[in-house]
Amino acid sequence: MAEKGTDKVKRGMAEMQKGGVIMDVVNAEQAKIAEEAGATAVMALERVPSDIRKAGGVARMADPTIVEQVLNAVSIPVMAKARIGHIVEARVLEAMKVDYIDESEVLTPADDVYHIDKKTFTVPFVCGCRDLGEAARRIGEGAAMLRTKGEPGTGNIVEAVRHMRLVNSQVRKVVGMSPDELMVFAKELGAPYEILLQIKEAGRLPVVNFAAGGVATPADAALMMELGADGVFVGSGIFKSENPAKFAKAIVEATTYYKDYERIAELSKGLGEPMKGIDMGTLNPSERMQDRGL
Amino acid sequence: MTTKIGVLAVQGAVSEHVKALKASGAEAYVVKNVQDLEGLDGLVLPGGESTTMRRLLDKYGLFDAIKTFSADKPVFGTCAGLILMAKKIEGRQGPHLGLLDIDVKRNAFGRQVDSFEADLAIKHVADHYDGVFIRAPYIKSVGDGVEVLSTYEDNVVACRQGRFLTCAFHPELTDDLRMHRYFVRMVEETV
């Protein structure tokens, strides 16, 4: 008979997002703009990451009212963020029938040691990673989709590039390793050996890996695709730009046609100001979201 | 002879279809632009988000090109591809490509938490088949000349009308090649 919440169904849902753009939205109106622009999913949250930075304090799961309004506004999948380790926020989002949960370092962690045991949920999870150790640990906990952490809310692509390159180079390394080398590498990474073995045998990660954390322009999205991302999350980039609807469409097209540079030039014309952006050197260690939940 | 089959690659589960088609004895190509359709014998419309795909199809002329292509070539749509092929979609004004005389309901089984795997019998294809349904549509009714290939709980989930094949589930997410082999044979018969 029918079986729900299987790995195939959870990971498969993320496969269907490939080549697409998932956009952060804070209300139903933005969700509709995102859907109209061709987003493959929206991420419902209380504030976009750059506003979370500005507001300070504790960032939590969005008000269920917002989540509900977004769920009712669009027919594309709706994702929502729960705090790292916050089992109950995740259960609440699951009960609301959100399509995917992002256990996210953008919110203030609820648990500074443990992540959620994601295998016990029917709803699938996406988690951030900076290297293969984090990626493999999250897969081991049951994440069905990965994304780079990047540095959210900065409009600066440098950290997402670093994380994507590192994960992919470590995957290539694993594929070329002998079993005895693999065990030591697992120890160095703090990664579950069985997950690394799966990666070695398949020649790739067992789940899709999107880019996130700093995508601010169509060219940024295309760059991440060039570096091997399966798709792109855009947080503050769209609704902090001058013309969100136009910007959103341009990012969607640049993600599909990431090797078509003439087209990217064309669609990048007259987009207006992108979000301002932050240089990494000016961030205090305490302001670095990527260092949360390792 | 080996047939050449394209996979629409504006968004969605493209690489899985390419892999399955190659393993089923066809040459597989990704289709991102109008000129990529040249010389192809058949086309797969993959799973993904139908609203996203439609927007990208409209933008650069692929929509009309696929309609022209489908006038005499076989097309196979899975999940979102099924929605693109349907003549009638519940709650939507007008069809997308409108190739198949079927009336479909989007996200018919519910949201992602209701996504499931189920054992299916598929006529001409398999007595047992692992159907992977992800926010899947189903077919509410079919017109004359449409052959129902599979049902799940009384809802049609796979059918064929002449050179058009479609299913609500995702054969590309399994290692089972029988659906792809069936389509490859359909393409071979028209070449």
Tab-separated table of C-alpha atoms in Angstrom:
chain	number	residue	atom	x	y	z
A	1	MET	CA	0.000	0.000	0.000
A	2	ALA	CA	0.969	3.643	-0.105
A	3	GLU	CA	3.987	4.636	1.945
A	4	LYS	CA	4.554	8.287	2.855
A	5	GLY	CA	7.722	10.113	3.902
A	6	THR	CA	10.140	7.676	2.225
A	7	ASP	CA	13.651	8.788	1.226
A	8	LYS	CA	12.609	8.593	-2.426
A	9	VAL	CA	9.653	10.891	-1.870
A	10	LYS	CA	11.595	13.341	0.319
A	11	ARG	CA	14.705	13.517	-1.862
A	12	GLY	CA	12.629	13.330	-5.037
A	13	MET	CA	10.730	16.452	-4.055
A	14	ALA	CA	14.072	18.319	-4.055
A	15	GLU	CA	15.018	16.744	-7.428
A	16	MET	CA	11.910	18.414	-8.871
A	17	GLN	CA	13.279	21.784	-7.755
A	18	LYS	CA	16.489	21.373	-9.770
A	19	GLY	CA	17.484	24.208	-12.052
A	20	GLY	CA	15.048	26.407	-10.179
A	21	VAL	CA	15.045	29.373	-7.843
A	22	ILE	CA	13.531	29.284	-4.346
A	23	MET	CA	12.672	32.750	-3.076
A	24	ASP	CA	12.336	34.142	0.462
A	25	VAL	CA	8.979	35.850	1.020
A	26	VAL	CA	7.459	37.491	4.090
A	27	ASN	CA	3.817	37.751	2.979
A	28	ALA	CA	1.243	36.485	0.477
A	29	GLU	CA	1.783	39.391	-1.903
A	30	GLN	CA	5.503	38.652	-2.241
A	31	ALA	CA	4.729	34.950	-2.645
A	32	LYS	CA	2.496	35.749	-5.627
A	33	ILE	CA	5.177	37.943	-7.208
A	34	ALA	CA	7.666	35.086	-6.766
A	35	GLU	CA	5.313	32.504	-8.290
A	36	GLU	CA	4.489	34.789	-11.199
A	37	ALA	CA	8.218	35.315	-11.809
A	38	GLY	CA	8.784	31.563	-12.109
A	39	ALA	CA	10.078	30.605	-8.643
A	40	THR	CA	9.941	26.818	-8.125
A	41	ALA	CA	9.112	27.317	-4.433
A	42	VAL	CA	8.899	30.053	-1.833
A	43	MET	CA	10.387	30.180	1.653
A	44	ALA	CA	8.003	31.779	4.141
A	45	LEU	CA	9.667	33.700	6.940
A	46	GLU	CA	9.067	36.639	9.250
A	47	ARG	CA	11.935	38.762	7.964
A	48	VAL	CA	14.459	38.318	5.160
A	49	PRO	CA	18.002	37.655	6.440
A	50	SER	CA	19.273	41.219	5.921
A	51	ASP	CA	16.420	42.509	8.127
A	52	ILE	CA	17.150	39.810	10.705
A	53	ARG	CA	20.699	41.190	10.817
A	54	LYS	CA	19.414	44.722	11.313
A	55	ALA	CA	16.767	43.804	13.882
A	56	GLY	CA	19.109	41.770	16.097
A	57	GLY	CA	17.616	39.849	19.026
A	58	VAL	CA	16.320	36.306	18.673
A	59	ALA	CA	15.047	35.242	15.231
A	60	ARG	CA	12.383	32.514	15.368
A	61	MET	CA	10.061	30.531	13.124
A	62	ALA	CA	7.604	32.795	11.279
A	63	ASP	CA	4.201	33.556	12.772
A	64	PRO	CA	1.909	30.695	11.626
A	65	THR	CA	-0.446	33.368	10.244
A	66	ILE	CA	2.186	34.371	7.675
A	67	VAL	CA	2.902	30.736	6.833
A	68	GLU	CA	-0.789	30.039	6.385
A	69	GLN	CA	-1.318	33.087	4.159
A	70	VAL	CA	1.594	32.059	1.943
A	71	LEU	CA	0.328	28.446	1.794
A	72	ASN	CA	-3.040	29.743	0.588
A	73	ALA	CA	-1.602	32.283	-1.865
A	74	VAL	CA	0.378	30.038	-4.225
A	75	SER	CA	0.213	26.591	-5.836
A	76	ILE	CA	3.999	26.070	-5.889
A	77	PRO	CA	5.641	24.367	-2.864
A	78	VAL	CA	6.023	26.386	0.315
A	79	MET	CA	9.046	25.966	2.566
A	80	ALA	CA	9.531	27.514	6.001
A	81	LYS	CA	12.400	27.898	8.443
A	82	ALA	CA	12.692	26.370	11.882
A	83	ARG	CA	15.467	27.118	14.369
A	84	ILE	CA	18.310	24.592	14.510
A	85	GLY	CA	17.352	21.924	17.039
A	86	HIS	CA	13.852	23.317	17.583
A	87	ILE	CA	11.876	20.088	17.327
A	88	VAL	CA	8.572	21.747	18.166
A	89	GLU	CA	8.822	24.577	15.616
A	90	ALA	CA	9.482	21.872	13.030
A	91	ARG	CA	6.532	19.779	14.239
A	92	VAL	CA	4.289	22.844	14.081
A	93	LEU	CA	5.362	23.557	10.490
A	94	GLU	CA	4.807	19.896	9.612
A	95	ALA	CA	1.331	20.032	11.162
A	96	MET	CA	0.596	23.081	9.002
A	97	LYS	CA	1.541	20.956	5.966
A	98	VAL	CA	4.466	23.053	4.867
A	99	ASP	CA	6.155	21.238	1.945
A	100	TYR	CA	9.770	21.496	3.160
A	101	ILE	CA	11.444	22.692	6.365
A	102	ASP	CA	14.720	24.592	6.383
A	103	GLU	CA	16.511	23.894	9.658
A	104	SER	CA	18.319	27.148	9.321
A	105	GLU	CA	21.272	29.005	10.793
A	106	VAL	CA	19.574	32.229	9.627
A	107	LEU	CA	17.389	31.889	12.724
A	108	THR	CA	18.891	31.894	16.204
A	109	PRO	CA	19.713	28.276	17.127
A	110	ALA	CA	17.476	26.717	19.777
A	111	ASP	CA	20.033	23.983	20.496
A	112	ASP	CA	23.755	24.705	20.341
A	113	VAL	CA	24.721	21.017	20.292
A	114	TYR	CA	22.146	18.926	18.451
A	115	HIS	CA	20.271	19.221	15.181
A	116	ILE	CA	16.764	17.793	14.769
A	117	ASP	CA	16.474	14.032	14.160
A	118	LYS	CA	14.930	14.608	10.749
A	119	LYS	CA	14.358	10.923	9.975
A	120	THR	CA	11.428	10.873	12.387
A	121	PHE	CA	9.492	13.422	10.291
A	122	THR	CA	7.265	12.872	7.253
A	123	VAL	CA	8.025	16.346	5.916
A	124	PRO	CA	11.465	16.641	4.277
A	125	PHE	CA	14.240	18.967	5.505
A	126	VAL	CA	16.885	21.102	3.839
A	127	CYS	CA	19.994	22.083	5.824
A	128	GLY	CA	22.976	24.338	5.237
A	129	CYS	CA	26.574	23.130	4.936
A	130	ARG	CA	30.006	24.667	4.484
A	131	ASP	CA	31.949	21.471	3.845
A	132	LEU	CA	31.411	17.769	3.289
A	133	GLY	CA	31.614	17.036	7.012
A	134	GLU	CA	28.581	19.196	7.712
A	135	ALA	CA	26.858	17.913	4.575
A	136	ALA	CA	27.339	14.263	5.565
A	137	ARG	CA	26.262	14.857	9.167
A	138	ARG	CA	23.057	16.526	8.016
A	139	ILE	CA	22.351	13.694	5.557
A	140	GLY	CA	23.040	11.256	8.403
A	141	GLU	CA	20.403	13.068	10.485
A	142	GLY	CA	17.942	12.726	7.609
A	143	ALA	CA	18.231	15.931	5.559
A	144	ALA	CA	16.798	15.285	2.073
A	145	MET	CA	18.305	18.391	0.494
A	146	LEU	CA	21.364	20.542	1.113
A	147	ARG	CA	22.325	24.109	0.442
A	148	THR	CA	25.490	26.081	0.990
A	149	LYS	CA	25.335	28.283	4.038
A	150	GLY	CA	27.102	31.179	2.400
A	151	GLU	CA	26.664	34.246	4.559
A	152	PRO	CA	22.955	35.101	4.568
A	153	GLY	CA	21.699	38.650	4.249
A	154	THR	CA	25.003	40.067	3.036
A	155	GLY	CA	24.418	40.183	-0.711
A	156	ASN	CA	28.011	38.950	-0.923
A	157	ILE	CA	28.528	35.747	-2.897
A	158	VAL	CA	32.050	34.969	-1.657
A	159	GLU	CA	31.069	32.592	1.163
A	160	ALA	CA	28.574	30.616	-0.950
A	161	VAL	CA	31.301	30.213	-3.585
A	162	ARG	CA	33.749	28.994	-0.948
A	163	HIS	CA	31.252	26.457	0.434
A	164	MET	CA	30.163	25.128	-2.962
A	165	ARG	CA	33.747	24.727	-4.153
A	166	LEU	CA	34.830	23.022	-0.938
A	167	VAL	CA	31.952	20.519	-0.856
A	168	ASN	CA	32.420	19.629	-4.529
A	169	SER	CA	36.189	19.242	-4.240
A	170	GLN	CA	35.743	17.025	-1.179
A	171	VAL	CA	33.184	14.904	-3.061
A	172	ARG	CA	35.739	14.440	-5.872
A	173	LYS	CA	38.346	13.497	-3.283
A	174	VAL	CA	36.052	10.901	-1.708
A	175	VAL	CA	35.270	9.363	-5.094
A	176	GLY	CA	38.986	8.809	-5.722
A	177	MET	CA	39.830	7.410	-2.283
A	178	SER	CA	40.510	3.809	-1.291
A	179	PRO	CA	38.394	2.391	1.589
A	180	ASP	CA	41.198	2.716	4.170
A	181	GLU	CA	41.775	6.361	3.200
A	182	LEU	CA	38.043	6.960	3.383
A	183	MET	CA	37.836	5.931	7.052
A	184	VAL	CA	40.542	8.411	8.029
A	185	PHE	CA	38.934	11.136	5.929
A	186	ALA	CA	35.633	10.410	7.691
A	187	LYS	CA	37.401	10.897	11.010
A	188	GLU	CA	38.970	14.181	9.847
A	189	LEU	CA	35.657	15.529	8.568
A	190	GLY	CA	33.643	14.203	11.489
A	191	ALA	CA	31.446	12.610	8.825
A	192	PRO	CA	29.531	9.323	9.044
A	193	TYR	CA	31.628	6.724	7.164
A	194	GLU	CA	28.535	5.088	5.611
A	195	ILE	CA	27.451	8.361	4.003
A	196	LEU	CA	30.915	8.912	2.539
A	197	LEU	CA	30.855	5.356	1.216
A	198	GLN	CA	27.516	6.055	-0.485
A	199	ILE	CA	28.998	9.187	-2.048
A	200	LYS	CA	32.044	7.257	-3.240
A	201	GLU	CA	29.915	4.529	-4.817
A	202	ALA	CA	27.428	6.910	-6.459
A	203	GLY	CA	30.081	9.428	-7.492
A	204	ARG	CA	27.895	12.241	-6.157
A	205	LEU	CA	26.002	13.479	-3.113
A	206	PRO	CA	22.862	11.408	-2.479
A	207	VAL	CA	20.746	14.598	-2.287
A	208	VAL	CA	20.638	17.796	-4.316
A	209	ASN	CA	22.766	20.735	-3.204
A	210	PHE	CA	21.533	24.270	-3.854
A	211	ALA	CA	23.392	27.550	-3.489
A	212	ALA	CA	22.295	29.951	-0.769
A	213	GLY	CA	23.567	32.851	1.281
A	214	GLY	CA	24.588	35.942	-0.651
A	215	VAL	CA	23.023	35.625	-4.125
A	216	ALA	CA	22.248	39.233	-5.132
A	217	THR	CA	22.285	39.386	-8.947
A	218	PRO	CA	21.385	37.190	-11.959
A	219	ALA	CA	25.117	36.783	-12.586
A	220	ASP	CA	25.587	35.530	-8.994
A	221	ALA	CA	22.897	32.883	-9.570
A	222	ALA	CA	24.531	31.830	-12.857
A	223	LEU	CA	27.947	31.681	-11.162
A	224	MET	CA	26.634	29.240	-8.559
A	225	MET	CA	25.130	27.047	-11.303
A	226	GLU	CA	28.472	27.161	-13.133
A	227	LEU	CA	30.148	25.928	-9.930
A	228	GLY	CA	27.819	22.939	-9.787
A	229	ALA	CA	24.838	24.074	-7.721
A	230	ASP	CA	21.616	22.174	-8.505
A	231	GLY	CA	19.592	25.369	-8.061
A	232	VAL	CA	19.518	28.603	-6.108
A	233	PHE	CA	17.929	30.061	-2.988
A	234	VAL	CA	17.578	33.830	-3.032
A	235	GLY	CA	16.908	35.458	0.301
A	236	SER	CA	17.195	39.206	0.676
A	237	GLY	CA	18.370	39.686	-2.925
A	238	ILE	CA	14.957	39.931	-4.548
A	239	PHE	CA	12.695	41.890	-2.254
A	240	LYS	CA	15.530	44.205	-1.160
A	241	SER	CA	16.173	45.199	-4.782
A	242	GLU	CA	14.619	48.206	-6.508
A	243	ASN	CA	12.235	46.252	-8.781
A	244	PRO	CA	11.522	42.836	-7.202
A	245	ALA	CA	9.251	41.440	-9.950
A	246	LYS	CA	11.736	42.205	-12.718
A	247	PHE	CA	14.670	41.119	-10.581
A	248	ALA	CA	13.007	37.819	-9.720
A	249	LYS	CA	12.313	37.003	-13.385
A	250	ALA	CA	15.885	37.846	-14.335
A	251	ILE	CA	17.311	35.541	-11.651
A	252	VAL	CA	15.031	32.679	-12.772
A	253	GLU	CA	16.156	33.027	-16.382
A	254	ALA	CA	19.825	33.410	-15.493
A	255	THR	CA	19.619	30.179	-13.472
A	256	THR	CA	18.196	28.192	-16.409
A	257	TYR	CA	20.423	29.776	-19.061
A	258	TYR	CA	23.526	30.076	-16.890
A	259	LYS	CA	25.910	29.420	-19.753
A	260	ASP	CA	24.220	31.833	-22.151
A	261	TYR	CA	26.179	34.994	-21.404
A	262	GLU	CA	24.567	37.188	-24.071
A	263	ARG	CA	21.186	36.371	-22.573
A	264	ILE	CA	22.414	37.134	-19.037
A	265	ALA	CA	23.757	40.470	-20.295
A	266	GLU	CA	20.384	41.233	-21.877
A	267	LEU	CA	18.267	40.297	-18.875
A	268	SER	CA	20.581	42.124	-16.451
A	269	LYS	CA	20.021	45.466	-18.200
A	270	GLY	CA	18.085	48.159	-16.341
A	271	LEU	CA	17.316	46.055	-13.285
A	272	GLY	CA	17.977	48.971	-10.952
A	273	GLU	CA	19.999	48.775	-7.781
A	274	PRO	CA	20.593	45.343	-6.278
A	275	MET	CA	20.747	45.114	-2.477
A	276	LYS	CA	23.671	47.053	-1.066
A	277	GLY	CA	25.739	44.224	0.378
A	278	ILE	CA	28.256	43.778	3.174
A	279	ASP	CA	31.981	43.082	2.992
A	280	MET	CA	32.937	40.003	5.066
A	281	GLY	CA	35.812	41.879	6.729
A	282	THR	CA	33.345	44.232	8.425
A	283	LEU	CA	31.321	41.420	10.071
A	284	ASN	CA	32.047	40.609	13.720
A	285	PRO	CA	32.498	36.893	14.478
A	286	SER	CA	29.217	37.020	16.416
A	287	GLU	CA	27.437	38.274	13.279
A	288	ARG	CA	28.502	35.295	11.161
A	289	MET	CA	25.415	33.104	10.756
A	290	GLN	CA	27.400	30.362	8.993
A	291	ASP	CA	29.243	29.472	12.187
A	292	ARG	CA	25.993	28.355	13.815
A	293	GLY	CA	25.002	24.668	13.912
A	294	LEU	CA	28.078	22.839	12.594
B	1	MET	CA	18.357	2.060	-35.259
B	2	THR	CA	19.036	4.271	-32.249
B	3	THR	CA	16.523	7.044	-31.768
B	4	LYS	CA	17.315	10.568	-30.590
B	5	ILE	CA	15.149	11.735	-27.704
B	6	GLY	CA	15.244	15.160	-26.092
B	7	VAL	CA	14.490	16.091	-22.498
B	8	LEU	CA	13.072	19.560	-21.908
B	9	ALA	CA	15.644	21.223	-19.657
B	10	VAL	CA	14.307	24.579	-18.530
B	11	GLN	CA	13.819	23.259	-14.983
B	12	GLY	CA	13.219	19.971	-13.154
B	13	ALA	CA	14.459	16.383	-13.002
B	14	VAL	CA	16.348	16.450	-16.305
B	15	SER	CA	19.470	14.380	-15.625
B	16	GLU	CA	17.434	11.429	-14.300
B	17	HIS	CA	15.464	11.219	-17.560
B	18	VAL	CA	18.623	11.542	-19.654
B	19	LYS	CA	20.203	8.673	-17.720
B	20	ALA	CA	17.084	6.482	-17.988
B	21	LEU	CA	16.703	7.119	-21.733
B	22	LYS	CA	20.339	6.248	-22.396
B	23	ALA	CA	19.974	3.065	-20.348
B	24	SER	CA	16.853	2.257	-22.386
B	25	GLY	CA	18.723	2.273	-25.683
B	26	ALA	CA	18.115	5.805	-26.972
B	27	GLU	CA	20.415	8.751	-27.475
B	28	ALA	CA	19.384	11.516	-25.084
B	29	TYR	CA	19.773	15.275	-25.485
B	30	VAL	CA	18.875	18.240	-23.314
B	31	VAL	CA	16.536	20.812	-24.862
B	32	LYS	CA	16.944	24.382	-23.647
B	33	ASN	CA	16.495	26.298	-26.884
B	34	VAL	CA	14.334	26.033	-30.012
B	35	GLN	CA	17.235	24.807	-32.167
B	36	ASP	CA	17.890	21.915	-29.749
B	37	LEU	CA	14.707	20.240	-31.076
B	38	GLU	CA	16.188	19.834	-34.572
B	39	GLY	CA	16.760	16.234	-35.557
B	40	LEU	CA	15.047	14.747	-32.494
B	41	ASP	CA	12.624	11.811	-32.830
B	42	GLY	CA	10.824	12.288	-29.509
B	43	LEU	CA	10.637	14.509	-26.441
B	44	VAL	CA	10.294	14.033	-22.679
B	45	LEU	CA	8.686	16.721	-20.508
B	46	PRO	CA	10.119	16.039	-17.028
B	47	GLY	CA	8.838	16.549	-13.515
B	48	GLY	CA	9.386	19.950	-11.964
B	49	GLU	CA	7.169	22.965	-11.455
B	50	SER	CA	4.724	23.444	-14.331
B	51	THR	CA	4.239	27.192	-13.682
B	52	THR	CA	8.001	27.776	-13.807
B	53	MET	CA	8.391	25.692	-16.953
B	54	ARG	CA	5.538	27.461	-18.725
B	55	ARG	CA	7.004	30.889	-18.032
B	56	LEU	CA	10.382	29.872	-19.428
B	57	LEU	CA	8.773	28.140	-22.432
B	58	ASP	CA	6.901	31.321	-23.337
B	59	LYS	CA	9.855	33.598	-22.943
B	60	TYR	CA	12.096	32.223	-25.689
B	61	GLY	CA	9.703	30.621	-28.175
B	62	LEU	CA	10.017	27.022	-27.006
B	63	PHE	CA	6.285	26.777	-26.379
B	64	ASP	CA	5.332	27.155	-30.055
B	65	ALA	CA	8.310	25.068	-31.150
B	66	ILE	CA	7.199	22.142	-28.957
B	67	LYS	CA	3.644	22.427	-30.274
B	68	THR	CA	4.965	22.189	-33.831
B	69	PHE	CA	7.297	19.336	-32.851
B	70	SER	CA	4.447	17.384	-31.272
B	71	ALA	CA	2.362	17.530	-34.474
B	72	ASP	CA	4.084	14.345	-35.664
B	73	LYS	CA	6.542	13.280	-32.918
B	74	PRO	CA	5.986	11.297	-29.702
B	75	VAL	CA	5.996	13.132	-26.375
B	76	PHE	CA	6.209	11.647	-22.855
B	77	GLY	CA	5.321	13.809	-19.852
B	78	THR	CA	5.815	12.934	-16.189
B	79	CYS	CA	4.044	14.816	-13.365
B	80	ALA	CA	4.541	18.496	-14.318
B	81	GLY	CA	4.971	17.242	-17.891
B	82	LEU	CA	1.513	15.653	-17.642
B	83	ILE	CA	0.050	19.033	-16.666
B	84	LEU	CA	1.772	20.700	-19.608
B	85	MET	CA	0.260	18.073	-21.960
B	86	ALA	CA	-3.335	18.098	-20.641
B	87	LYS	CA	-6.199	19.720	-22.565
B	88	LYS	CA	-8.013	20.663	-19.341
B	89	ILE	CA	-6.582	21.679	-15.951
B	90	GLU	CA	-8.855	22.181	-12.956
B	91	GLY	CA	-8.905	25.790	-11.741
B	92	ARG	CA	-6.953	27.127	-14.709
B	93	GLN	CA	-8.173	29.098	-17.704
B	94	GLY	CA	-7.094	27.100	-20.745
B	95	PRO	CA	-4.427	24.442	-21.204
B	96	HIS	CA	-0.654	24.706	-21.670
B	97	LEU	CA	0.333	22.595	-24.697
B	98	GLY	CA	-3.037	20.828	-24.739
B	99	LEU	CA	-1.817	17.659	-26.461
B	100	LEU	CA	-3.784	14.998	-24.603
B	101	ASP	CA	-7.533	14.785	-24.243
B	102	ILE	CA	-7.479	14.507	-20.444
B	103	ASP	CA	-8.857	16.557	-17.563
B	104	VAL	CA	-6.330	16.857	-14.719
B	105	LYS	CA	-6.196	18.089	-11.149
B	106	ARG	CA	-2.929	19.576	-9.847
B	107	ASN	CA	-1.525	18.557	-6.429
B	108	ALA	CA	-4.477	16.177	-6.356
B	109	PHE	CA	-3.208	13.974	-3.526
B	110	GLY	CA	-2.367	16.913	-1.237
B	111	ARG	CA	0.832	18.639	-0.205
B	112	GLN	CA	4.331	17.136	0.187
B	113	VAL	CA	3.533	15.346	3.486
B	114	ASP	CA	0.929	13.372	1.483
B	115	SER	CA	3.432	12.375	-1.230
B	116	PHE	CA	3.832	8.597	-1.391
B	117	GLU	CA	5.125	5.473	-3.067
B	118	ALA	CA	2.645	2.828	-4.160
B	119	ASP	CA	2.669	-0.414	-6.114
B	120	LEU	CA	1.036	0.037	-9.521
B	121	ALA	CA	-0.009	-2.204	-12.376
B	122	ILE	CA	0.692	-0.515	-15.718
B	123	LYS	CA	-0.878	-1.977	-18.851
B	124	HIS	CA	1.689	-3.023	-21.523
B	125	VAL	CA	4.482	-2.140	-19.056
B	126	ALA	CA	4.463	-3.938	-15.703
B	127	ASP	CA	2.288	-5.914	-13.290
B	128	HIS	CA	4.135	-4.331	-10.370
B	129	TYR	CA	5.786	-0.943	-10.555
B	130	ASP	CA	7.051	1.402	-7.818
B	131	GLY	CA	5.030	4.564	-8.445
B	132	VAL	CA	6.687	7.593	-6.827
B	133	PHE	CA	4.065	10.337	-6.419
B	134	ILE	CA	5.342	13.788	-5.397
B	135	ARG	CA	2.740	16.496	-4.981
B	136	ALA	CA	1.317	14.637	-7.915
B	137	PRO	CA	-1.624	15.402	-10.164
B	138	TYR	CA	-4.137	12.814	-11.288
B	139	ILE	CA	-6.340	12.487	-14.319
B	140	LYS	CA	-10.022	13.064	-13.504
B	141	SER	CA	-11.352	11.929	-16.859
B	142	VAL	CA	-10.110	10.912	-20.280
B	143	GLY	CA	-11.594	11.569	-23.735
B	144	ASP	CA	-12.295	9.135	-26.560
B	145	GLY	CA	-9.195	7.484	-27.926
B	146	VAL	CA	-7.253	7.792	-24.691
B	147	GLU	CA	-6.078	4.447	-23.355
B	148	VAL	CA	-5.903	4.252	-19.555
B	149	LEU	CA	-2.684	2.447	-18.580
B	150	SER	CA	-2.809	2.674	-14.807
B	151	THR	CA	-5.078	3.716	-11.971
B	152	TYR	CA	-4.482	4.283	-8.278
B	153	GLU	CA	-7.504	4.246	-5.949
B	154	ASP	CA	-9.807	4.710	-8.953
B	155	ASN	CA	-7.913	7.732	-10.274
B	156	VAL	CA	-6.130	7.522	-13.618
B	157	VAL	CA	-2.376	7.989	-13.164
B	158	ALA	CA	-1.014	6.912	-16.566
B	159	CYS	CA	-2.418	6.955	-20.076
B	160	ARG	CA	-1.617	7.004	-23.766
B	161	GLN	CA	-3.260	8.691	-26.726
B	162	GLY	CA	-1.549	7.776	-29.984
B	163	ARG	CA	1.986	9.185	-29.865
B	164	PHE	CA	1.473	10.843	-26.470
B	165	LEU	CA	2.330	9.074	-23.208
B	166	THR	CA	1.948	10.476	-19.742
B	167	CYS	CA	2.052	9.545	-16.066
B	168	ALA	CA	1.446	11.345	-12.764
B	169	PHE	CA	4.308	9.541	-11.010
B	170	HIS	CA	8.081	9.695	-11.509
B	171	PRO	CA	9.656	6.719	-13.327
B	172	GLU	CA	12.867	8.790	-13.523
B	173	LEU	CA	13.297	8.567	-9.734
B	174	THR	CA	13.483	4.768	-9.778
B	175	ASP	CA	15.969	2.357	-11.339
B	176	ASP	CA	13.082	0.652	-13.119
B	177	LEU	CA	13.462	1.356	-16.845
B	178	ARG	CA	10.241	-0.242	-18.084
B	179	MET	CA	8.292	3.021	-18.593
B	180	HIS	CA	11.207	4.598	-20.463
B	181	ARG	CA	11.672	1.459	-22.574
B	182	TYR	CA	7.990	1.582	-23.478
B	183	PHE	CA	8.360	5.192	-24.637
B	184	VAL	CA	11.570	4.455	-26.529
B	185	ARG	CA	9.669	1.678	-28.398
B	186	MET	CA	6.886	4.171	-29.181
B	187	VAL	CA	9.487	6.506	-30.677
B	188	GLU	CA	11.141	3.675	-32.627
B	189	GLU	CA	7.777	2.736	-34.144
B	190	THR	CA	7.238	6.253	-35.517
B	191	VAL	CA	10.701	6.710	-37.010
